[in-house]
Structures are given as C-alpha cells and as structure tokens.
XYZ file of C-alpha atoms in Angstrom:
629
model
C -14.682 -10.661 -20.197
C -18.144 -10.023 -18.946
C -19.345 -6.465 -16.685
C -18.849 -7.494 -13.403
C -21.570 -6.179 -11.020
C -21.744 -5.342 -7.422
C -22.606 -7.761 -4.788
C -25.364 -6.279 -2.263
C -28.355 -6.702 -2.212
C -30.572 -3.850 -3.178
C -33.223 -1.968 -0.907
C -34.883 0.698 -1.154
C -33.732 4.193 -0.013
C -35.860 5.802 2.996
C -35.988 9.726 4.440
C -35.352 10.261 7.597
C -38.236 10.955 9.583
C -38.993 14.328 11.707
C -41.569 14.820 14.184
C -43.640 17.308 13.064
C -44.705 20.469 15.039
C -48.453 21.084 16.489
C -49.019 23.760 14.947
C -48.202 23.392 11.201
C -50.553 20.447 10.482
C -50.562 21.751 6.982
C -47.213 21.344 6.356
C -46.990 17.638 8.266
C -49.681 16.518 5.108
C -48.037 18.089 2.604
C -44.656 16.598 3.299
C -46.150 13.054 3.714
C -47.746 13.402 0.127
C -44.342 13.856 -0.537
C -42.488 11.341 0.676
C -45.260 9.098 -0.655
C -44.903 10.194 -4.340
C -40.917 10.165 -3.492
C -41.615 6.322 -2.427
C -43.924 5.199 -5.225
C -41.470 6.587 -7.740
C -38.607 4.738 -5.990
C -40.411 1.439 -6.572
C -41.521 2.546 -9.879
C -37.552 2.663 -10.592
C -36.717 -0.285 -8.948
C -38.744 -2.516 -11.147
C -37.348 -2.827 -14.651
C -39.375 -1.821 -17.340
C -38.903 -3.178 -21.027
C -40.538 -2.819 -24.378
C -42.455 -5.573 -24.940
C -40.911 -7.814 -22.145
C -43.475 -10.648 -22.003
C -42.869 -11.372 -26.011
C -39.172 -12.238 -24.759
C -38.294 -15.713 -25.165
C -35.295 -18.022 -24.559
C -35.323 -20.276 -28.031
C -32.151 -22.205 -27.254
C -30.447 -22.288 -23.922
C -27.102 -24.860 -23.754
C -26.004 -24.884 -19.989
C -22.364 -26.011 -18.750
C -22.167 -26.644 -15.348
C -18.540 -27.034 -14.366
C -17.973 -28.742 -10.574
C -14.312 -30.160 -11.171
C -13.014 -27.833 -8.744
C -13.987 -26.175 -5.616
C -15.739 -23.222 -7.428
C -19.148 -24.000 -9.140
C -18.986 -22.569 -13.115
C -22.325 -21.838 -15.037
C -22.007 -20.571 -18.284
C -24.645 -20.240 -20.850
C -25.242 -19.880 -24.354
C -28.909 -18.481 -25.560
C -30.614 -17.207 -28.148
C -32.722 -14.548 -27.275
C -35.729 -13.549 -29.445
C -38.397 -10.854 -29.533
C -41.697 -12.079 -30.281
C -43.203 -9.048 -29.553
C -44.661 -6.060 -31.635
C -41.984 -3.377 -30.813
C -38.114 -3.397 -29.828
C -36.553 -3.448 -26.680
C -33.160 -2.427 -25.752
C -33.095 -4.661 -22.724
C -33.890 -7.751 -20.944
C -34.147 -9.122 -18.120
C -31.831 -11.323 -16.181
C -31.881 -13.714 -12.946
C -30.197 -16.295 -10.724
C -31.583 -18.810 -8.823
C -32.628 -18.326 -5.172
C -30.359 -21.268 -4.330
C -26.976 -19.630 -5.227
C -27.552 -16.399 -5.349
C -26.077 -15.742 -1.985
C -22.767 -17.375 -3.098
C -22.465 -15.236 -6.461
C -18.940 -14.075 -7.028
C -19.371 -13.254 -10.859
C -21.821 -12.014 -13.447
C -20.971 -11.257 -17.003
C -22.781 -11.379 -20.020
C -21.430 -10.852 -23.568
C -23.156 -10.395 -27.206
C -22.251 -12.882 -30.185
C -22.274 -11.073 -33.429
C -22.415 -12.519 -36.608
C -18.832 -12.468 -37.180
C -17.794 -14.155 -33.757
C -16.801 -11.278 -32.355
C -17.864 -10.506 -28.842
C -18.648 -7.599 -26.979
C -19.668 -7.169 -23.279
C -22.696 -6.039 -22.305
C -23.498 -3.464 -18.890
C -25.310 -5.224 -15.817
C -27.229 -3.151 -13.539
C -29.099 -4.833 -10.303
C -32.852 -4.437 -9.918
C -35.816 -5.831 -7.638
C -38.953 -7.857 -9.647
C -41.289 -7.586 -6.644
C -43.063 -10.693 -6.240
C -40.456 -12.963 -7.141
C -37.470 -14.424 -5.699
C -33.418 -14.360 -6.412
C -31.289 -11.586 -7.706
C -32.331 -9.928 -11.265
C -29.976 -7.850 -12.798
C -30.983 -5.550 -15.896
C -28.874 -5.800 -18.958
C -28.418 -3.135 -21.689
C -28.067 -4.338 -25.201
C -25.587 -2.904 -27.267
C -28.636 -1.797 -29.729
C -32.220 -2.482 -29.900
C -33.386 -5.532 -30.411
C -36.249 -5.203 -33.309
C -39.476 -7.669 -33.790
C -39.368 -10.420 -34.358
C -35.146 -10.342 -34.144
C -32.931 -12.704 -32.247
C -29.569 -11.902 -30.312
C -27.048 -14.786 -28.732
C -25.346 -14.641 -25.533
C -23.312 -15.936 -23.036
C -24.095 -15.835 -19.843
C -20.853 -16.093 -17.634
C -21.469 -17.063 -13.683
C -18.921 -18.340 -11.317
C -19.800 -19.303 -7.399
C -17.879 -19.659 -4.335
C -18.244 -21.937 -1.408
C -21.301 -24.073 -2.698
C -19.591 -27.405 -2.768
C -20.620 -28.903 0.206
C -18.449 -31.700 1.568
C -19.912 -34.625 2.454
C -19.553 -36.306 4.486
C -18.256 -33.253 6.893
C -15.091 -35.199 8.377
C -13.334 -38.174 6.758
C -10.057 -39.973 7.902
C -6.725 -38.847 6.431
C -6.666 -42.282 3.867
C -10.038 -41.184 2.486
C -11.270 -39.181 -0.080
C -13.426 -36.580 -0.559
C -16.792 -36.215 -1.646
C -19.106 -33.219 -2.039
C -22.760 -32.443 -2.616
C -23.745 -29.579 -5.342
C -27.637 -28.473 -5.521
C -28.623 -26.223 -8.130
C -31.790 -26.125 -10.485
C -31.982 -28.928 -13.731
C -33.454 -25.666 -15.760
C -32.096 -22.179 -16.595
C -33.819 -19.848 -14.194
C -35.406 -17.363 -16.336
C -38.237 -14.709 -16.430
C -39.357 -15.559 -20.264
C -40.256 -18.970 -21.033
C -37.896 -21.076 -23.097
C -38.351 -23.183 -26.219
C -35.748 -26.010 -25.842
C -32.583 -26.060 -23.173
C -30.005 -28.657 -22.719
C -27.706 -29.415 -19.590
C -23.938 -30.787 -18.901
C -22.487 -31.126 -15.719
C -18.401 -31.395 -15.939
C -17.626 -33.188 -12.677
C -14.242 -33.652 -10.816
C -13.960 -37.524 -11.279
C -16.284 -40.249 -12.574
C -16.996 -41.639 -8.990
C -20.210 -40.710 -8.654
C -22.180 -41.211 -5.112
C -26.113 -40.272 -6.656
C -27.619 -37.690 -9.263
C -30.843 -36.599 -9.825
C -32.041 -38.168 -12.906
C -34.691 -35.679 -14.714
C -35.691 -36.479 -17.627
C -33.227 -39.743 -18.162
C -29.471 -38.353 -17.716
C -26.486 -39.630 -20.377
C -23.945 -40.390 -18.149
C -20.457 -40.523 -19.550
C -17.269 -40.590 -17.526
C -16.797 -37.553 -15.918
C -19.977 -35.470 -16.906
C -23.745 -35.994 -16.879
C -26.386 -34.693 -19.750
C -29.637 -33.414 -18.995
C -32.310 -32.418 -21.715
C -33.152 -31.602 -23.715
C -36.008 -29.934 -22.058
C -38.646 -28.302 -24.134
C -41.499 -25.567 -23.459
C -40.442 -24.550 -19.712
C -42.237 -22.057 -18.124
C -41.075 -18.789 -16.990
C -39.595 -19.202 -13.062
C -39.215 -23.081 -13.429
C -37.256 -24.441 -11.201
C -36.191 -28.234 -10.303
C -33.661 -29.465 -7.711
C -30.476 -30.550 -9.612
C -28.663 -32.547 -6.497
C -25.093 -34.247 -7.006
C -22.859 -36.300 -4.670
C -19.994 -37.449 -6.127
C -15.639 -37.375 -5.318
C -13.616 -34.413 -5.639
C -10.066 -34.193 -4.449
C -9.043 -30.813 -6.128
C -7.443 -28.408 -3.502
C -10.520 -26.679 -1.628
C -8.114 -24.131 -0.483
C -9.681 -20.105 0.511
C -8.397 -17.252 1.344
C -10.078 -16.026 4.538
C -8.778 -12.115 4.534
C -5.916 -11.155 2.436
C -4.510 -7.263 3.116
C -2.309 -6.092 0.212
C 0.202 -3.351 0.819
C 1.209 -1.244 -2.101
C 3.663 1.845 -1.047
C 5.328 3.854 -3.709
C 8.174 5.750 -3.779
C 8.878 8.290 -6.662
C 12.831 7.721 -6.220
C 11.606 4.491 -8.621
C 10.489 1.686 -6.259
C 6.910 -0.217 -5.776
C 6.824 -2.498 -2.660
C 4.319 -4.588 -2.538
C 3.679 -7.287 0.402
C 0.522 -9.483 0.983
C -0.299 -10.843 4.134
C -3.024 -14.016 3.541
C -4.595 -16.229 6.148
C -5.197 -19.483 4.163
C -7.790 -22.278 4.814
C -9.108 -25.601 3.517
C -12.434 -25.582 3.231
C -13.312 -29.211 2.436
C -13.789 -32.165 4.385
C -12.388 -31.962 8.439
C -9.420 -34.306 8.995
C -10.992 -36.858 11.626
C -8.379 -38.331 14.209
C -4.550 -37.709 13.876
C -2.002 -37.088 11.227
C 0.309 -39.573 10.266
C 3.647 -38.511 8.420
C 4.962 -41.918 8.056
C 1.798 -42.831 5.996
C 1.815 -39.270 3.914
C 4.900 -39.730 2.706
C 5.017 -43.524 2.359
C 1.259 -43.966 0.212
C 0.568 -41.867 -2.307
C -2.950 -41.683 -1.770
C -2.449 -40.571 1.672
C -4.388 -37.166 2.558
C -5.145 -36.892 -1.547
C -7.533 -34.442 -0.779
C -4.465 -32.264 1.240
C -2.371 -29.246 -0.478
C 0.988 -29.648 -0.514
C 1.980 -26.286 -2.496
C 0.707 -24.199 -5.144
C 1.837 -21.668 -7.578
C 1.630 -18.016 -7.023
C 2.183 -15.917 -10.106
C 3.985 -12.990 -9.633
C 4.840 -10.138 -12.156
C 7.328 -10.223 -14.554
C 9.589 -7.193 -13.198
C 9.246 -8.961 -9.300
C 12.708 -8.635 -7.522
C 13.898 -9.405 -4.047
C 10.798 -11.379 -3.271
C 10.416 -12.956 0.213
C 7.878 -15.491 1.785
C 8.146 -15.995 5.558
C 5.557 -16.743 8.219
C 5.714 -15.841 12.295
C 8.651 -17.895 12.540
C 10.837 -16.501 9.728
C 11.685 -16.886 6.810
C 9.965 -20.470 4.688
C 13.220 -21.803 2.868
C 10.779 -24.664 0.813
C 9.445 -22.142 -1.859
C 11.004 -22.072 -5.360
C 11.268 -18.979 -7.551
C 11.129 -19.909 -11.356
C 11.526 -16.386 -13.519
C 9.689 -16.603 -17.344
C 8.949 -14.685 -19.733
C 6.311 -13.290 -19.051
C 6.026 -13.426 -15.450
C 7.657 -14.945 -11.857
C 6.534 -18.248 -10.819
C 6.748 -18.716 -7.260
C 5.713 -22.270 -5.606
C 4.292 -21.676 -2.057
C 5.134 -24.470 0.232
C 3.513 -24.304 3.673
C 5.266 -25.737 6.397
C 2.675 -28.528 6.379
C 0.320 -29.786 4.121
C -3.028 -28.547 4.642
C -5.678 -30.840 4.800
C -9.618 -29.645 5.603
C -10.187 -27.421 8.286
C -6.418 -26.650 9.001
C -5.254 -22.766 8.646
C -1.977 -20.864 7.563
C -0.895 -17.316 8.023
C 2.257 -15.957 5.551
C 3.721 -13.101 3.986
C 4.942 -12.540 0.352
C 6.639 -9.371 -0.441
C 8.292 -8.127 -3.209
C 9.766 -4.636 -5.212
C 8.587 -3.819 -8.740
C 10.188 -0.683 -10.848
C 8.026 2.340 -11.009
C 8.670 3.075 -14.541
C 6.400 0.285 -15.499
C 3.207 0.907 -13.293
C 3.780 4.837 -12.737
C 3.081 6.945 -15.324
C 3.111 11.194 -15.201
C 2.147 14.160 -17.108
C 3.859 17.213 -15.404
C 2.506 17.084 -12.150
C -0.129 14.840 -12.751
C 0.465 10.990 -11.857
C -1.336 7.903 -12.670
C -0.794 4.584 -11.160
C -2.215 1.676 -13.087
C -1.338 -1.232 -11.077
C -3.593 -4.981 -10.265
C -6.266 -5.109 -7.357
C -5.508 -8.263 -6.928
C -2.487 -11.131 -8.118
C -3.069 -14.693 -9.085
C -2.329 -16.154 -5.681
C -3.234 -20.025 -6.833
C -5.381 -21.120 -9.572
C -9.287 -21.192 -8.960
C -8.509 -19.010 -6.185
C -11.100 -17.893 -4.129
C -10.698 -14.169 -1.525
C -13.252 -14.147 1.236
C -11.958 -10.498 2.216
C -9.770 -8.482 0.674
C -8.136 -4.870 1.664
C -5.946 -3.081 -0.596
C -3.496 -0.477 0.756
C -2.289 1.739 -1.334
C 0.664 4.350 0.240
C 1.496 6.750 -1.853
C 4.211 9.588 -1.808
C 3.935 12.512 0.688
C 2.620 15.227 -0.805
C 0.055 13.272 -2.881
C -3.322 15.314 -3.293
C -6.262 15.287 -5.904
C -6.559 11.718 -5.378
C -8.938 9.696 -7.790
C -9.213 6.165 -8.314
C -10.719 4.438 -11.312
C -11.720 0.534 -10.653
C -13.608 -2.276 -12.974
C -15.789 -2.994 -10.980
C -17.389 -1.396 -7.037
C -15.313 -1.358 -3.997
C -15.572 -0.280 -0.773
C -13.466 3.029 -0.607
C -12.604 3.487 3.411
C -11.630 7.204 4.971
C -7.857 7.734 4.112
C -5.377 7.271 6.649
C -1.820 8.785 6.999
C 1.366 6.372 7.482
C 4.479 7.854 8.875
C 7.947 6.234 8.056
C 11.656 7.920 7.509
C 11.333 10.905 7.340
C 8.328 12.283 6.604
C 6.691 15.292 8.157
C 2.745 15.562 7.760
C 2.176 11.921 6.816
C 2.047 9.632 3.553
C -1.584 9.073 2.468
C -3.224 5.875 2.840
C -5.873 4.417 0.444
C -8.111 1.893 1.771
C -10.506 0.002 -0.215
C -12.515 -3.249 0.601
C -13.700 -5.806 -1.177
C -15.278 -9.159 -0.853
C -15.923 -12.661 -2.116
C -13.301 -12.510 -5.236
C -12.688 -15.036 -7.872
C -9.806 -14.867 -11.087
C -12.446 -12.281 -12.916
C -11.081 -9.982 -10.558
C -8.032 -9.961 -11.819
C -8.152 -6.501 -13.543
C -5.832 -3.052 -13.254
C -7.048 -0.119 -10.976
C -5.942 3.435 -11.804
C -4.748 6.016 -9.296
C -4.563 9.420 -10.218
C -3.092 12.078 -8.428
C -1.370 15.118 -8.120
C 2.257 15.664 -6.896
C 4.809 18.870 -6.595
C 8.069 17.434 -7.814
C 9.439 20.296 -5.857
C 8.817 17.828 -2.814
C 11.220 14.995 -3.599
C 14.228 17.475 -2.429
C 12.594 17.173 0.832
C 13.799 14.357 1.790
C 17.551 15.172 0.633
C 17.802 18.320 2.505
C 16.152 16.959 5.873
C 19.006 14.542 5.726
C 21.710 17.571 4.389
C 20.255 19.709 7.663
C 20.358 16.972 10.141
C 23.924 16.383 9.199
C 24.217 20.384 9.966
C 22.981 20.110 12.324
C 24.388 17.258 14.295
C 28.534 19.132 13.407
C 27.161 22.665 14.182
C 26.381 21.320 17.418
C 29.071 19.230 18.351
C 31.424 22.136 16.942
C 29.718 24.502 19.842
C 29.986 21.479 22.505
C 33.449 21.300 22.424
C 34.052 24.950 22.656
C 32.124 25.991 24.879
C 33.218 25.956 28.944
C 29.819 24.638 30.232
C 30.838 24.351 34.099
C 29.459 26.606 36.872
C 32.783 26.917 38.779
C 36.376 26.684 37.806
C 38.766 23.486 38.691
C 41.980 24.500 39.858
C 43.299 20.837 39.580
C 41.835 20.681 36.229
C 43.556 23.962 35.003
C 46.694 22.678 36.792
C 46.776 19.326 34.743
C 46.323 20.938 31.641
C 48.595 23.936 32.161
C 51.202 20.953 33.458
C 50.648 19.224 30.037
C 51.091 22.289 27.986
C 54.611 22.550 29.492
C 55.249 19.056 28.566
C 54.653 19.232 25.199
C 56.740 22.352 24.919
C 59.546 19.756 26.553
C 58.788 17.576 24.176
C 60.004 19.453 21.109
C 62.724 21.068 22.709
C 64.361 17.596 23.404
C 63.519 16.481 20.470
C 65.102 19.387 18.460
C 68.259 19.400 20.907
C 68.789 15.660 19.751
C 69.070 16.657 16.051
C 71.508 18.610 17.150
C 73.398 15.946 17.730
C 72.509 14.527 14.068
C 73.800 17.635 12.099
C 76.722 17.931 13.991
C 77.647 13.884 13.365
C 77.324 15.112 9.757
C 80.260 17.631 10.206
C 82.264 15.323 11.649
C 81.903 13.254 8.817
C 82.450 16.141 6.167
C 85.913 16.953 8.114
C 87.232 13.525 7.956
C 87.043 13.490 4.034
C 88.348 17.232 3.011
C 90.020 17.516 6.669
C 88.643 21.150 6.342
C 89.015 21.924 10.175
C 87.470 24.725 9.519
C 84.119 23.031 8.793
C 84.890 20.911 11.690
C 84.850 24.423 13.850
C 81.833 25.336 12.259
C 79.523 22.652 13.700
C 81.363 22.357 16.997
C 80.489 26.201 17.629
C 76.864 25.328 15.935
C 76.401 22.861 18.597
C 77.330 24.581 21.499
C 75.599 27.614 20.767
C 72.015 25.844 20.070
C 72.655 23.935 22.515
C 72.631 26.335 25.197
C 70.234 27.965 24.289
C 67.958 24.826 23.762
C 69.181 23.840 27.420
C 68.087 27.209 28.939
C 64.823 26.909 27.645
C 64.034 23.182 29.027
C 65.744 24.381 32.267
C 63.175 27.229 32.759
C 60.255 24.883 31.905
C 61.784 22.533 34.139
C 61.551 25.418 36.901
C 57.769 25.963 36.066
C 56.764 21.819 36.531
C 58.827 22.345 39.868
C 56.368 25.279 40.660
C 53.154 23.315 40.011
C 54.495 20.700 41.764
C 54.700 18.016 39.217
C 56.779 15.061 39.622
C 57.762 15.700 35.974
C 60.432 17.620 36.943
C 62.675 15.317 38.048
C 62.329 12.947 34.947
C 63.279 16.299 32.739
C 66.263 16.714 34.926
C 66.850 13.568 34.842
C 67.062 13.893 30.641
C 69.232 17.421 31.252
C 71.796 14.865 32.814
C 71.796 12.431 30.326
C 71.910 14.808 27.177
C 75.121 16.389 29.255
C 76.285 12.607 28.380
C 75.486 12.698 24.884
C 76.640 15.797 24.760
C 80.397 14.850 25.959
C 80.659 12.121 24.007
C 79.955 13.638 20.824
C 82.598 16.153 21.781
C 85.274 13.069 22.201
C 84.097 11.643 18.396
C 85.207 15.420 17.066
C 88.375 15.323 18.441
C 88.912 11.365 18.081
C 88.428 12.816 14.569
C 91.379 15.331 14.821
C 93.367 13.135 16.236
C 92.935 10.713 12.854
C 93.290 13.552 10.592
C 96.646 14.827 12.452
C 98.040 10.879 12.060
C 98.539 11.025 16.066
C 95.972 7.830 16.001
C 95.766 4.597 13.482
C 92.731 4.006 11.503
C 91.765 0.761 13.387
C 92.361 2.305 16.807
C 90.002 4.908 15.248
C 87.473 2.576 14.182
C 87.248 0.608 17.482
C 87.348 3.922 19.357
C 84.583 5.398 17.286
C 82.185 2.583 17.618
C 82.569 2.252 21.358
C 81.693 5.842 21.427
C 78.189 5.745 19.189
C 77.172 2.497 20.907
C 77.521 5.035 24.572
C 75.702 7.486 22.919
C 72.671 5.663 21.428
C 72.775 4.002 24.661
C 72.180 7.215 26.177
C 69.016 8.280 23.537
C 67.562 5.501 24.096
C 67.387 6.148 27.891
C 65.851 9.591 26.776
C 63.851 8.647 24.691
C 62.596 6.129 27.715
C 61.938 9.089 29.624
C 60.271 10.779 27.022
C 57.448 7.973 26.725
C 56.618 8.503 29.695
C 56.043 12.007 29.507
C-alpha cells in the first residue's frame, strides 16, 4: 500500500512581527536582513530541487479511471526515465487543479524487476508558478542516466461525482457528471499515454470524445496520446447512470476505553448521509416494496465488518435498540448487516450507535510497566466507505502516563482530557485525535504506548474493600450510640416494660416443661409401679414450681408498678397454670389408683384422656396469652 500523505495545503511559515524601538535603528535593519534571508531560504526549501529534473520524462503512462462507485479511482502505471546527464534520487509529482481539493489518497509504489513492490515516501511541496498540489517523492535509490524506473501511482477521491440532475423522482435513476483531465497531469513531458474509464453501467448520457474514444460496454478508451507537453491539461467530462449506494459518513466519533482487568469497549457513534441525487416529491412504500426498481438508487443495508474477537455487540439509535440487523460470525472476522429504520435515499440522514467488547490480550501488549496498544483508527463501516470527520477517543486506564502514539499517516492530536467513571479518583486520560476526509486506505493500526504502575489496579479493589468498612463501621456506631439531647421517660418505660416481658416469657415457658417431665414420671411409674419414682417427680414439680411461680409473681408486681396493662394478662396465666397444675396432680394419683387395682383399665383410659384434653385446653389458652405478650 502506497505512503499516505497529509492533506493541507502548504504555506509558508512567517515571524511574528515587533515594533521596533526609536532608538535602536541599527538593530530594526539588522533584524529585517534577517528575516529576509530567513524568508528567501524558506522559499528556497519549498521548491523542490532535483538532479537533472528537466531530462525527466514519462515514456509510458496507462491511466485507469474507475467511476463505478461513488468514489473516483485513478491509478497509474509509468515508466519513468532519466534523460539527463546525472542521477536523481527524486521526482516530481502532481494532481490536477480540478481534484485536488477532493484528494483523500496518495500512494506511489516502485516495480522491480522481479514484481515485487515497494512503497515509496511522499512529501508535499509548492512549484511556484504553477497550479495543483505537487508532492516530492523519494526513490528508493538513485535513478542513474539514462535509467528507467516503473510505478504506480495510486489516487482515490471523494465527493467528485456530481449528480445530475440534482433531484429525481423516487422511480428514477441516477445519473452523475465526473470532470477530470483526458491527460496525466505531469511536470515532465510524456512520450505516449493511454486512458480507460471503468464506469458504473453502460447507460451513458455524453463523453468527451478526444482523440476518437473505443467505447465498449461499461468503459471508454482514450489514446493513445503521444508527445504531450509538460502541464497539459484537457477537460475529460462524463454523464452517465450510477445507482451504487452514494452513502457518507458526515462525522463519526469512535470511543475506545480500556480496562486492564481484560476488556476493550469500543462504541461508534456515525451520522450517515446520501449524498446523491435529492428525492423529489413523496415516498411511496407501497411502490418500494411492490417494484423492484423502485428508489434503485436508495440503501437498504450494508455490511459493517467487525473484528473477529467482537462480543456483546449492540446497534441502537435515539429510540432504542434496531432489532433488523443480523450478526453473521466467520472466520476471520464479525459480519454485521446495518439496517436503518428506512431506506435512505439522496439527501436523507441517519444517526446510530454500534458498540461492542474486544479481549485485551489481543490488542494490549506489555513489557513490565511499559504498555502498548496496537489497535485500528478506523473499522470497515461499509465498502467504498467514505468519513467526512472523524474523532478517535481513546480512554485509557487511570494512572496512564508517558503517553506516545505512533500513526501511518498525520492526525490531528487534540489537548488530553480526563473522563471520570466508577471509581476513579484523579481522572482516566483521554486521547483525542482528528482526522478528516478518510477512505478504506485508512484502514491501518495505531500504536499507543504508555506507562502504567501495576501497583494501581488494587486501587480499585480496596476503594470498594474500604467503602464496605466503612459503610458497617458506621452503622455499627449508629446503633450504639444514644444520639438524643434529652431522655424519654415513656421511651425508657416501654422498653424497661418489655424487658420484664421477655423475662415472663421464659419463665412460663420453662414452668410448662415442667409439666412435660413430670408426665414422663407418671409414665415411668405405671410400668415398674416404682412409687418411689412417682414421689420423685411429684416433689420435682412442686418444688420448681414454686419457685418458678414466685419469680413471675414478682415480675408481675413490677408491670403493676409501671402501670402496664400486662399485668393482668400474666395473672391471668398464674390462674390458669394453677389449672394445669391441678390437673396434672389428679393424672398422678388417677395413676395410683390403677397401680393399687382400686380403678379398671378402661375407667383409667377414659379418665386419663378427659384429663389431657382439660389440660391442653388450658396451654393453649396460655399460650393465647402469651402471643399477645
């Protein structure tokens, strides 16, 4: 692929001026002598010199112009020889005043012998006197007498397909005008030079017919054209059909934000346009769906190529999210097919977002602490594409410093910014560079070096680890900590009132197990008729029991005190239990009584069981009472 050169114009580089003092005439004269030998020797650079430059001569030019899509193509293949009496190591080379405003891409490469290529360094210069853009191109070695050197010349232009006519109706098609020169626009004179225009269709409106034109289908021949001067130039005009998609991408910003913890997100946001012919009157859908040469000039979708490692890609607009794109993964890369919402025919405009995540390990590379991030300027966003204005952002971890960046070709490097997200503390950096009027060529890998502390990425971690701290530290104080000015005696009451009721609580509670373990012993006595063990957890039960009773009496004393209405349900349960209490009692000596023979078993049973369904009667009532404690 040829150099690719910068796109300003040159001009030439003037001091600032100072008024001189009164009294230092002198020095006022000397210091304009200066600037004047500064000046002449400015201009003396600006023009190129070469070694025997008007011996130069173009022996073969063949010229393919390609129009068959919205971009204009010129590519050239010459032989270059030196008629002169020394060797150069340079020549000269220009572009026509007509499209040199519309240049998007210069390259030049050297045929050897062996069909191997090599490309060859571009510089811009100024030939004073003469008009278009002349760019001064270093051969890979000097060029001897009477020697001869073959190139291609490599040119590709942007937005000089003119449509014409300007508006057409949605059932017609399209037709543009191209104007160029019928000769190669050189400064050395050239022996011979033939001509092919590649057109979009074989409906052609007019051509300019120098020199008798071959027509054939799709592309015109002109030449060959022998002995033309130096400077020649002769209007080459076309007007002929072309449908292809005139689409342009008006300003494209391209967000690139890295993350060391092994994620690249990348998002674009492009505003799209058709550039070709202006829909006249209204759009019919019926009639765009129905004929298929309806709006043939219109885009329905196009192909964005996306890179091979591309995950959780998304394309939405303003409204949300566009469900009518398909994502087809290869080999090689992702193929994503952009659907706008509505075709776009000339004139009409779309705004949209693709984002998408890429893994670090392929694009980020590091030597110790010294990173490199070798990532595309630019993606294929459709084929032929064309950027109007493009800014690149590139984000990179906080902490970044030593930055560097190494690009193919010039572009506008902006002040760096900061961006703040989760976080962070003094700011990500931001890179900004500009660039404009981009074509495929641009397609090439930048390089960002920098340097980063790896010591860094546990900042993150242990912000989050000390919020946490915090966050509990605090709340662990909070709810400690009295924070009121004056005391609440009806506060200190409630809480001193539920104190005692939990403390009621679990003496119930453990009174009615008593009730449980002495059961038990009942049982135990009716199947060795040990009385003795029966006397056991009768005396057991009376004596916890008392003193279990005592206790919920004297809390029952202190709820009276504070004037709680509790009081009266926990007498209310002292009554009850006195229930329980009694009827267990009864069961023991119903038990005797079976033991001694004074009662029958089935008495016993029906006796027994009218006496458990009492009691859990009565538990359940406490345990009522206890609920609503």
């Amino acid at each position: 692929m040829g150099a690719e050169i910068a796109l300003h114009s040159g001009g030439l580089l003037r001091p600032s001026r100072k008024h001189p003092s009164p009294s230092a005439p002198l020095h006022a004269m000397r210091a304009s002598l200066s600037i004047s030998v500064l000046l002449c020797g400015l201009l003396a650079s600006l023009r190129p010199v070469h070694g025997g430059e008007s011996a130069l001569v173009n022996e073969d030019v063949r010229r393919s112009i390609d129009l068959g899509t919205h971009l204009a193509k010129i590519t050239a293949e010459l032989t270059l020889a030196n008629g002169g009496p020394s060797a150069t190591s340079s020549f000269l080379l220009a572009l026509e005043p007509a499209l040199e405003n519309h240049l998007a891409y210069i390259g030049v490469t050297l045929k050897n012998n062996d069909e191997e290529e090599s490309s060859l360094n571009l510089e811009e210069t100024v030939v004073r006197g003469q008009s278009g853009r002349f760019f001064n191109v270093r051969l890979a070695s000097s060029l001897a007498a009477g020697a001869k050197v073959k190139l291609a010349i490599e040119t590709t232009f942007t937005h000089v397909l003119r449509p014409f006519p300007t508006h057409i109706a949605q059932a017609e098609k399209q037709y543009v005008v191209f104007e160029g020169s019928h000769y190669f626009y050189s400064p050395y004179p050239t022996k011979s030079q033939t001509t092919r225009v590649k057109l979009a269709s074989k409906n052609i409106e007019s051509y300019t017919k120098l020199g008798n034109p071959s027509k054939s289908e799709d592309s015109i021949d002109y030449g060959p054209f022998k002995d033309v001067a130096a400077y020649s130039q002769d209007t080459l005009r076309l007007h002929y059909e072309n449908n292809s998609p005139f689409l342009a991408i008006v300003s494209m910003t391209r967000l690139i934000e890295v993350s060391h913890w092994g994620n690249i997100a990348v998002e674009e946001t492009i505003d799209l346009k058709h550039c070709g012919a202006v829909l006249k009157g209204p759009f019919s859908r019926y009639d765009y769906q129905r004929q298929p040469d309806s709006g043939i000039s219109s885009v329905k979708s196009f192909k964005t190529i996306l890179p091979a490692a591309a995950q959780d890609v998304y394309y939405r607009d303003d409204i949300g999210n566009i469900s009518t794109s398909h994502l087809v993964v290869l080999d090689d890369s992702v193929e994503m097919e952009v659907r706008p919402r509505f075709p776009l025919f000339g004139g009409w405009k779309t705004h949209y977002v693709i984002g998408y995540n890429l893994p670090s390990y392929e694009y980020l590379y590091n030597f110790g602490d010294q990173y490199a991030l070798k990532m595309r300027f630019m993606d294929h966003v459709f084929d032929d594409q064309v950027i109007d204005d493009l800014t690149v952002k590139l984000i990179l971890p906080e902490g970044a410093r030593n930055i560097h960046l190494d690009t193919p070709y010039r572009i506008d490097r902006q002040a760096d910014e900061l961006h703040y997200t989760y976080l962070d503390t003094f700011g990500r950096p931001v890179i900004t560079a500009h660039k404009s009027n981009l074509v495929e060529q641009h397609i090439q890998d930048i390089v960002i070096h920098y340097t980063f502390n790896k010591v860094l990425m546990l900042q993150e971690p242990l912000l989050v680890v000390g919020a946490f701290y915090i966050l509990f530290f605090t709340v662990i104080i909070y709810v400690r900590l009295d924070f009121s000015i004056t005391k609440d005696p009806a506060a200190e009451a409630r809480m001193k009132v539920a104190s005692i009721t939990e403390q009621v609580l679990t003496l119930v509670n453990k009174r009615l197990g008593l009730y449980r373990h002495f059961e038990d012993a009942v049982n135990k006595y009716k199947q060795s008729r040990d009385i003795g063990t029966l006397n056991s957890g009768r005396k057991t039960l009376e004596t916890e029991h008392r003193g279990l009773s005592s206790e919920i009496a004297s809390l029952q004393s202190k709820l009276k005190a504070e004037g709680s209405d509790l009081a009266e349900k926990v007498a209310e349960i002292q009554k009850l239990d006195g229930q329980v209490k009694d009827l267990a009692l009864k069961a023991s000596q119903e038990a005797e009584r079976l033991v001694a023979g004074k009662v029958k078993k089935d008495a016993y049973i029906e006796s027994d069981k009218h006496l458990s369904s009492k009691r859990q009667d009565l538990v359940s009532r406490i345990d009522t009472i206890l609920d609503t404690l």
